């Protein structure tokens, strides 16, 4: 049994991840902290550091959050780009950068990207670009992590549970059940994969 | 004959690009402005906007610059990450975002990434991650550019002309002549390619 910190545990992706982590001791965190063990804002370095210090021993971090702005490229502002970059991209990179100081030997980080970097749709250029950055980041950073620490990313298509919200902007996409995405999180946490992007698509 | 703005024209990559642009009217720009027609800092939105306003009519933008910090991941600071993100990634995205307001119909943007996102080496995690972001960006943004505007990226290995500087950190890499990379810039500017990453590797 591992101690796994799940960030964004109350969200739809967090709930999907939890379906694959049943055998572990799960510690939950989210921005609001509502219904969770801890409160954390991944865009704030002090908040991230505080989370790891408060938790103490942990073997894995599973992140399921990263805020993205959606707009046509020609209408997307610098501010919208930076909000996305500082959350979905730098927020996740900082989780690994700071977390590697605290995580147990042979621990793992599992980040979240998203299928829109390989299946582009209108309005999603910032989401796609930062997902591409995260997919590249995990492939490269895995080669230099100390103490047997592993880093992977889950790159899922839209969840069945989120289809009502996203379906209209994603014509022709086949949603997958959260439990299938949970399997990918399970493989990342329980296996020996390292530097992999685990696509979950239909 | 097209009017092509080449940013970073005095650098080794800029010189490589110029070897492929001999048939065009080339307007040169760089951060210092030394030996160039214009001065531009791609990390500064006002500077970018001023360049395009001063030039007037142009058909293509070729960017050959993007500053990266190099360090081991566990030692790389937030500041080093952000310097790289704001130049190599957001600087180039902003060139397209702002430039598309000014560029001629059927114009083209050619950005620069770099081989380290597919051939990782120590110290280059920020370079690799932002190159991955740029490669993803051009593939996706090309699908929504207005007025026939094209966007591509050149992803070259190390240049023969830069081997003396980078060779020691890139064991086992085969440098390529700048003229070969110039051909890729030529294909991007003169052809109909769109949303492509043109790898130049040996």
PDB file of N, CA and C in Angstrom, chain A residues 22-96:
ATOM      1  N   UNK A  22      -7.851   2.354  -5.411  1.00  0.00           N
ATOM      2  CA  UNK A  22      -8.579   1.797  -4.269  1.00  0.00           C
ATOM      3  C   UNK A  22      -7.719   1.052  -3.263  1.00  0.00           C
ATOM      4  N   UNK A  23      -6.611   0.504  -3.703  1.00  0.00           N
ATOM      5  CA  UNK A  23      -5.801  -0.300  -2.782  1.00  0.00           C
ATOM      6  C   UNK A  23      -4.824   0.548  -1.965  1.00  0.00           C
ATOM      7  N   UNK A  24      -4.805   1.833  -2.217  1.00  0.00           N
ATOM      8  CA  UNK A  24      -3.818   2.696  -1.558  1.00  0.00           C
ATOM      9  C   UNK A  24      -4.435   3.579  -0.479  1.00  0.00           C
ATOM     10  N   UNK A  25      -3.556   4.131   0.346  1.00  0.00           N
ATOM     11  CA  UNK A  25      -3.978   5.180   1.269  1.00  0.00           C
ATOM     12  C   UNK A  25      -3.983   6.486   0.480  1.00  0.00           C
ATOM     13  N   UNK A  26      -5.159   7.027   0.251  1.00  0.00           N
ATOM     14  CA  UNK A  26      -5.275   8.233  -0.568  1.00  0.00           C
ATOM     15  C   UNK A  26      -5.448   9.460   0.318  1.00  0.00           C
ATOM     16  N   UNK A  27      -4.658  10.479   0.018  1.00  0.00           N
ATOM     17  CA  UNK A  27      -4.793  11.782   0.669  1.00  0.00           C
ATOM     18  C   UNK A  27      -5.287  12.748  -0.396  1.00  0.00           C
ATOM     19  N   UNK A  28      -6.385  13.427  -0.125  1.00  0.00           N
ATOM     20  CA  UNK A  28      -6.987  14.270  -1.160  1.00  0.00           C
ATOM     21  C   UNK A  28      -6.687  15.742  -0.912  1.00  0.00           C
ATOM     22  N   UNK A  29      -6.589  16.476  -2.031  1.00  0.00           N
ATOM     23  CA  UNK A  29      -6.354  17.921  -1.951  1.00  0.00           C
ATOM     24  C   UNK A  29      -7.039  18.595  -3.128  1.00  0.00           C
ATOM     25  N   UNK A  30      -7.399  19.856  -2.940  1.00  0.00           N
ATOM     26  CA  UNK A  30      -7.972  20.634  -4.032  1.00  0.00           C
ATOM     27  C   UNK A  30      -7.820  22.112  -3.713  1.00  0.00           C
ATOM     28  N   UNK A  31      -8.133  22.945  -4.683  1.00  0.00           N
ATOM     29  CA  UNK A  31      -7.950  24.390  -4.507  1.00  0.00           C
ATOM     30  C   UNK A  31      -8.835  24.936  -3.393  1.00  0.00           C
ATOM     31  N   UNK A  32     -10.088  24.473  -3.385  1.00  0.00           N
ATOM     32  CA  UNK A  32     -10.990  24.968  -2.325  1.00  0.00           C
ATOM     33  C   UNK A  32     -10.782  24.198  -1.021  1.00  0.00           C
ATOM     34  N   UNK A  33     -10.310  22.975  -1.143  1.00  0.00           N
ATOM     35  CA  UNK A  33     -10.163  22.131   0.044  1.00  0.00           C
ATOM     36  C   UNK A  33     -11.451  21.453   0.465  1.00  0.00           C
ATOM     37  N   UNK A  34     -12.554  21.846  -0.162  1.00  0.00           N
ATOM     38  CA  UNK A  34     -13.881  21.311   0.201  1.00  0.00           C
ATOM     39  C   UNK A  34     -13.956  19.792   0.018  1.00  0.00           C
ATOM     40  N   UNK A  35     -14.312  19.109   1.056  1.00  0.00           N
ATOM     41  CA  UNK A  35     -14.435  17.658   0.979  1.00  0.00           C
ATOM     42  C   UNK A  35     -13.104  16.933   0.864  1.00  0.00           C
ATOM     43  N   UNK A  36     -12.005  17.669   1.002  1.00  0.00           N
ATOM     44  CA  UNK A  36     -10.667  17.095   0.855  1.00  0.00           C
ATOM     45  C   UNK A  36      -9.891  17.194   2.168  1.00  0.00           C
ATOM     46  N   UNK A  37      -8.789  16.437   2.244  1.00  0.00           N
ATOM     47  CA  UNK A  37      -7.928  16.503   3.430  1.00  0.00           C
ATOM     48  C   UNK A  37      -7.131  17.805   3.486  1.00  0.00           C
ATOM     49  N   UNK A  38      -6.721  18.303   2.325  1.00  0.00           N
ATOM     50  CA  UNK A  38      -5.880  19.502   2.275  1.00  0.00           C
ATOM     51  C   UNK A  38      -6.336  20.446   1.175  1.00  0.00           C
ATOM     52  N   UNK A  39      -5.869  21.684   1.311  1.00  0.00           N
ATOM     53  CA  UNK A  39      -6.115  22.728   0.337  1.00  0.00           C
ATOM     54  C   UNK A  39      -4.794  23.000  -0.383  1.00  0.00           C
ATOM     55  N   UNK A  40      -4.817  23.076  -1.713  1.00  0.00           N
ATOM     56  CA  UNK A  40      -3.581  23.423  -2.433  1.00  0.00           C
ATOM     57  C   UNK A  40      -3.921  24.155  -3.727  1.00  0.00           C
ATOM     58  N   UNK A  41      -3.114  25.168  -4.031  1.00  0.00           N
ATOM     59  CA  UNK A  41      -3.219  25.900  -5.287  1.00  0.00           C
ATOM     60  C   UNK A  41      -1.927  25.619  -6.050  1.00  0.00           C
ATOM     61  N   UNK A  42      -2.021  24.820  -7.132  1.00  0.00           N
ATOM     62  CA  UNK A  42      -0.781  24.399  -7.820  1.00  0.00           C
ATOM     63  C   UNK A  42      -0.070  25.554  -8.517  1.00  0.00           C
ATOM     64  N   UNK A  43      -0.715  26.705  -8.631  1.00  0.00           N
ATOM     65  CA  UNK A  43      -0.038  27.845  -9.249  1.00  0.00           C
ATOM     66  C   UNK A  43       0.750  28.649  -8.221  1.00  0.00           C
ATOM     67  N   UNK A  44       0.700  28.229  -6.982  1.00  0.00           N
ATOM     68  CA  UNK A  44       1.363  28.969  -5.909  1.00  0.00           C
ATOM     69  C   UNK A  44       2.425  28.078  -5.245  1.00  0.00           C
ATOM     70  N   UNK A  45       3.682  28.435  -5.450  1.00  0.00           N
ATOM     71  CA  UNK A  45       4.801  27.627  -4.963  1.00  0.00           C
ATOM     72  C   UNK A  45       4.737  27.391  -3.451  1.00  0.00           C
ATOM     73  N   UNK A  46       4.373  28.419  -2.695  1.00  0.00           N
ATOM     74  CA  UNK A  46       4.302  28.277  -1.235  1.00  0.00           C
ATOM     75  C   UNK A  46       3.199  27.295  -0.828  1.00  0.00           C
ATOM     76  N   UNK A  47       2.077  27.363  -1.550  1.00  0.00           N
ATOM     77  CA  UNK A  47       0.957  26.465  -1.264  1.00  0.00           C
ATOM     78  C   UNK A  47       1.352  25.018  -1.547  1.00  0.00           C
ATOM     79  N   UNK A  48       2.084  24.794  -2.630  1.00  0.00           N
ATOM     80  CA  UNK A  48       2.535  23.446  -2.999  1.00  0.00           C
ATOM     81  C   UNK A  48       3.512  22.917  -1.949  1.00  0.00           C
ATOM     82  N   UNK A  49       4.441  23.773  -1.553  1.00  0.00           N
ATOM     83  CA  UNK A  49       5.442  23.367  -0.553  1.00  0.00           C
ATOM     84  C   UNK A  49       4.770  23.034   0.777  1.00  0.00           C
ATOM     85  N   UNK A  50       3.791  23.856   1.144  1.00  0.00           N
ATOM     86  CA  UNK A  50       3.062  23.641   2.401  1.00  0.00           C
ATOM     87  C   UNK A  50       2.317  22.300   2.394  1.00  0.00           C
ATOM     88  N   UNK A  51       1.705  21.974   1.255  1.00  0.00           N
ATOM     89  CA  UNK A  51       0.999  20.687   1.148  1.00  0.00           C
ATOM     90  C   UNK A  51       1.949  19.533   1.465  1.00  0.00           C
ATOM     91  N   UNK A  52       3.103  19.520   0.780  1.00  0.00           N
ATOM     92  CA  UNK A  52       4.035  18.401   0.961  1.00  0.00           C
ATOM     93  C   UNK A  52       4.577  18.356   2.390  1.00  0.00           C
ATOM     94  N   UNK A  53       4.796  19.523   2.975  1.00  0.00           N
ATOM     95  CA  UNK A  53       5.298  19.548   4.356  1.00  0.00           C
ATOM     96  C   UNK A  53       4.245  19.061   5.337  1.00  0.00           C
ATOM     97  N   UNK A  54       2.995  19.424   5.095  1.00  0.00           N
ATOM     98  CA  UNK A  54       1.918  19.006   5.992  1.00  0.00           C
ATOM     99  C   UNK A  54       1.652  17.510   5.898  1.00  0.00           C
ATOM    100  N   UNK A  55       1.716  16.970   4.679  1.00  0.00           N
ATOM    101  CA  UNK A  55       1.412  15.549   4.487  1.00  0.00           C
ATOM    102  C   UNK A  55       2.476  14.673   5.146  1.00  0.00           C
ATOM    103  N   UNK A  56       3.732  15.087   5.027  1.00  0.00           N
ATOM    104  CA  UNK A  56       4.809  14.230   5.538  1.00  0.00           C
ATOM    105  C   UNK A  56       5.148  13.155   4.527  1.00  0.00           C
ATOM    106  N   UNK A  57       5.166  11.887   4.965  1.00  0.00           N
ATOM    107  CA  UNK A  57       5.551  10.809   4.049  1.00  0.00           C
ATOM    108  C   UNK A  57       4.506  10.571   2.961  1.00  0.00           C
ATOM    109  N   UNK A  58       4.965  10.483   1.704  1.00  0.00           N
ATOM    110  CA  UNK A  58       4.074  10.059   0.609  1.00  0.00           C
ATOM    111  C   UNK A  58       4.907   9.413  -0.494  1.00  0.00           C
ATOM    112  N   UNK A  59       4.239   8.501  -1.228  1.00  0.00           N
ATOM    113  CA  UNK A  59       4.921   7.723  -2.268  1.00  0.00           C
ATOM    114  C   UNK A  59       4.548   8.159  -3.680  1.00  0.00           C
ATOM    115  N   UNK A  60       3.443   8.845  -3.802  1.00  0.00           N
ATOM    116  CA  UNK A  60       2.995   9.203  -5.155  1.00  0.00           C
ATOM    117  C   UNK A  60       2.174  10.482  -5.109  1.00  0.00           C
ATOM    118  N   UNK A  61       2.294  11.260  -6.189  1.00  0.00           N
ATOM    119  CA  UNK A  61       1.441  12.421  -6.399  1.00  0.00           C
ATOM    120  C   UNK A  61       0.695  12.211  -7.710  1.00  0.00           C
ATOM    121  N   UNK A  62      -0.614  12.310  -7.646  1.00  0.00           N
ATOM    122  CA  UNK A  62      -1.459  12.216  -8.836  1.00  0.00           C
ATOM    123  C   UNK A  62      -2.138  13.565  -9.003  1.00  0.00           C
ATOM    124  N   UNK A  63      -1.793  14.267 -10.072  1.00  0.00           N
ATOM    125  CA  UNK A  63      -2.442  15.550 -10.302  1.00  0.00           C
ATOM    126  C   UNK A  63      -3.491  15.439 -11.400  1.00  0.00           C
ATOM    127  N   UNK A  64      -4.678  15.930 -11.105  1.00  0.00           N
ATOM    128  CA  UNK A  64      -5.771  15.855 -12.089  1.00  0.00           C
ATOM    129  C   UNK A  64      -6.294  17.239 -12.459  1.00  0.00           C
ATOM    130  N   UNK A  65      -5.559  18.285 -12.078  1.00  0.00           N
ATOM    131  CA  UNK A  65      -6.047  19.640 -12.376  1.00  0.00           C
ATOM    132  C   UNK A  65      -5.057  20.437 -13.216  1.00  0.00           C
ATOM    133  N   UNK A  66      -5.563  21.443 -13.894  1.00  0.00           N
ATOM    134  CA  UNK A  66      -4.798  22.366 -14.714  1.00  0.00           C
ATOM    135  C   UNK A  66      -5.807  23.230 -15.436  1.00  0.00           C
ATOM    136  N   UNK A  67      -5.898  24.482 -15.039  1.00  0.00           N
ATOM    137  CA  UNK A  67      -6.927  25.355 -15.590  1.00  0.00           C
ATOM    138  C   UNK A  67      -6.533  25.847 -16.981  1.00  0.00           C
ATOM    139  N   UNK A  68      -7.471  25.777 -17.920  1.00  0.00           N
ATOM    140  CA  UNK A  68      -7.223  26.267 -19.279  1.00  0.00           C
ATOM    141  C   UNK A  68      -8.285  27.282 -19.677  1.00  0.00           C
ATOM    142  N   UNK A  69      -7.833  28.311 -20.386  1.00  0.00           N
ATOM    143  CA  UNK A  69      -8.767  29.251 -21.010  1.00  0.00           C
ATOM    144  C   UNK A  69      -9.053  28.777 -22.431  1.00  0.00           C
ATOM    145  N   UNK A  70     -10.285  28.961 -22.883  1.00  0.00           N
ATOM    146  CA  UNK A  70     -10.673  28.539 -24.228  1.00  0.00           C
ATOM    147  C   UNK A  70     -11.126  29.743 -25.050  1.00  0.00           C
ATOM    148  N   UNK A  71     -10.533  29.920 -26.213  1.00  0.00           N
ATOM    149  CA  UNK A  71     -10.899  31.020 -27.118  1.00  0.00           C
ATOM    150  C   UNK A  71     -10.287  30.753 -28.485  1.00  0.00           C
ATOM    151  N   UNK A  72     -10.828  31.392 -29.510  1.00  0.00           N
ATOM    152  CA  UNK A  72     -10.151  31.379 -30.800  1.00  0.00           C
ATOM    153  C   UNK A  72      -8.768  31.980 -30.642  1.00  0.00           C
ATOM    154  N   UNK A  73      -7.798  31.451 -31.382  1.00  0.00           N
ATOM    155  CA  UNK A  73      -6.427  31.948 -31.241  1.00  0.00           C
ATOM    156  C   UNK A  73      -6.339  33.455 -31.466  1.00  0.00           C
ATOM    157  N   UNK A  74      -6.984  33.956 -32.505  1.00  0.00           N
ATOM    158  CA  UNK A  74      -6.837  35.384 -32.820  1.00  0.00           C
ATOM    159  C   UNK A  74      -7.512  36.270 -31.771  1.00  0.00           C
ATOM    160  N   UNK A  75      -8.340  35.682 -30.931  1.00  0.00           N
ATOM    161  CA  UNK A  75      -9.005  36.476 -29.888  1.00  0.00           C
ATOM    162  C   UNK A  75      -8.430  36.224 -28.501  1.00  0.00           C
ATOM    163  N   UNK A  76      -7.564  35.238 -28.386  1.00  0.00           N
ATOM    164  CA  UNK A  76      -7.035  34.887 -27.065  1.00  0.00           C
ATOM    165  C   UNK A  76      -6.010  35.928 -26.614  1.00  0.00           C
ATOM    166  N   UNK A  77      -6.198  36.424 -25.407  1.00  0.00           N
ATOM    167  CA  UNK A  77      -5.310  37.472 -24.908  1.00  0.00           C
ATOM    168  C   UNK A  77      -4.056  36.868 -24.253  1.00  0.00           C
ATOM    169  N   UNK A  78      -3.061  37.722 -24.115  1.00  0.00           N
ATOM    170  CA  UNK A  78      -1.843  37.340 -23.398  1.00  0.00           C
ATOM    171  C   UNK A  78      -2.201  36.830 -22.002  1.00  0.00           C
ATOM    172  N   UNK A  79      -3.157  37.492 -21.362  1.00  0.00           N
ATOM    173  CA  UNK A  79      -3.575  37.100 -20.018  1.00  0.00           C
ATOM    174  C   UNK A  79      -4.176  35.688 -20.015  1.00  0.00           C
ATOM    175  N   UNK A  80      -4.998  35.392 -21.003  1.00  0.00           N
ATOM    176  CA  UNK A  80      -5.587  34.043 -21.098  1.00  0.00           C
ATOM    177  C   UNK A  80      -4.515  32.989 -21.338  1.00  0.00           C
ATOM    178  N   UNK A  81      -3.543  33.300 -22.178  1.00  0.00           N
ATOM    179  CA  UNK A  81      -2.424  32.385 -22.389  1.00  0.00           C
ATOM    180  C   UNK A  81      -1.687  32.139 -21.077  1.00  0.00           C
ATOM    181  N   UNK A  82      -1.379  33.216 -20.362  1.00  0.00           N
ATOM    182  CA  UNK A  82      -0.552  33.077 -19.163  1.00  0.00           C
ATOM    183  C   UNK A  82      -1.287  32.348 -18.041  1.00  0.00           C
ATOM    184  N   UNK A  83      -2.593  32.560 -17.938  1.00  0.00           N
ATOM    185  CA  UNK A  83      -3.377  31.820 -16.945  1.00  0.00           C
ATOM    186  C   UNK A  83      -3.249  30.321 -17.197  1.00  0.00           C
ATOM    187  N   UNK A  84      -3.341  29.938 -18.453  1.00  0.00           N
ATOM    188  CA  UNK A  84      -3.240  28.530 -18.830  1.00  0.00           C
ATOM    189  C   UNK A  84      -1.824  27.999 -18.601  1.00  0.00           C
ATOM    190  N   UNK A  85      -0.840  28.754 -19.044  1.00  0.00           N
ATOM    191  CA  UNK A  85       0.566  28.335 -18.901  1.00  0.00           C
ATOM    192  C   UNK A  85       0.938  28.176 -17.427  1.00  0.00           C
ATOM    193  N   UNK A  86       0.504  29.109 -16.587  1.00  0.00           N
ATOM    194  CA  UNK A  86       0.901  29.074 -15.176  1.00  0.00           C
ATOM    195  C   UNK A  86       0.186  27.968 -14.397  1.00  0.00           C
ATOM    196  N   UNK A  87      -0.954  27.482 -14.898  1.00  0.00           N
ATOM    197  CA  UNK A  87      -1.661  26.409 -14.212  1.00  0.00           C
ATOM    198  C   UNK A  87      -1.337  25.059 -14.846  1.00  0.00           C
ATOM    199  N   UNK A  88      -1.838  24.806 -16.025  1.00  0.00           N
ATOM    200  CA  UNK A  88      -1.711  23.473 -16.629  1.00  0.00           C
ATOM    201  C   UNK A  88      -0.255  23.084 -16.909  1.00  0.00           C
ATOM    202  N   UNK A  89       0.588  24.067 -17.253  1.00  0.00           N
ATOM    203  CA  UNK A  89       1.983  23.737 -17.583  1.00  0.00           C
ATOM    204  C   UNK A  89       2.914  23.957 -16.392  1.00  0.00           C
ATOM    205  N   UNK A  90       3.124  25.212 -15.997  1.00  0.00           N
ATOM    206  CA  UNK A  90       4.095  25.486 -14.931  1.00  0.00           C
ATOM    207  C   UNK A  90       3.615  24.972 -13.578  1.00  0.00           C
ATOM    208  N   UNK A  91       2.303  24.977 -13.338  1.00  0.00           N
ATOM    209  CA  UNK A  91       1.777  24.432 -12.085  1.00  0.00           C
ATOM    210  C   UNK A  91       2.175  22.973 -11.929  1.00  0.00           C
ATOM    211  N   UNK A  92       2.029  22.210 -12.989  1.00  0.00           N
ATOM    212  CA  UNK A  92       2.368  20.785 -12.927  1.00  0.00           C
ATOM    213  C   UNK A  92       3.882  20.567 -12.861  1.00  0.00           C
ATOM    214  N   UNK A  93       4.633  21.358 -13.632  1.00  0.00           N
ATOM    215  CA  UNK A  93       6.102  21.244 -13.579  1.00  0.00           C
ATOM    216  C   UNK A  93       6.585  21.563 -12.161  1.00  0.00           C
ATOM    217  N   UNK A  94       5.997  22.600 -11.565  1.00  0.00           N
ATOM    218  CA  UNK A  94       6.390  22.964 -10.200  1.00  0.00           C
ATOM    219  C   UNK A  94       6.029  21.896  -9.176  1.00  0.00           C
ATOM    220  N   UNK A  95       4.924  21.179  -9.407  1.00  0.00           N
ATOM    221  CA  UNK A  95       4.577  20.053  -8.516  1.00  0.00           C
ATOM    222  C   UNK A  95       5.710  19.027  -8.483  1.00  0.00           C
ATOM    223  N   UNK A  96       6.282  18.744  -9.642  1.00  0.00           N
ATOM    224  CA  UNK A  96       7.376  17.772  -9.723  1.00  0.00           C
ATOM    225  C   UNK A  96       8.666  18.374  -9.167  1.00  0.00           C
TER     226      UNK A  96
END
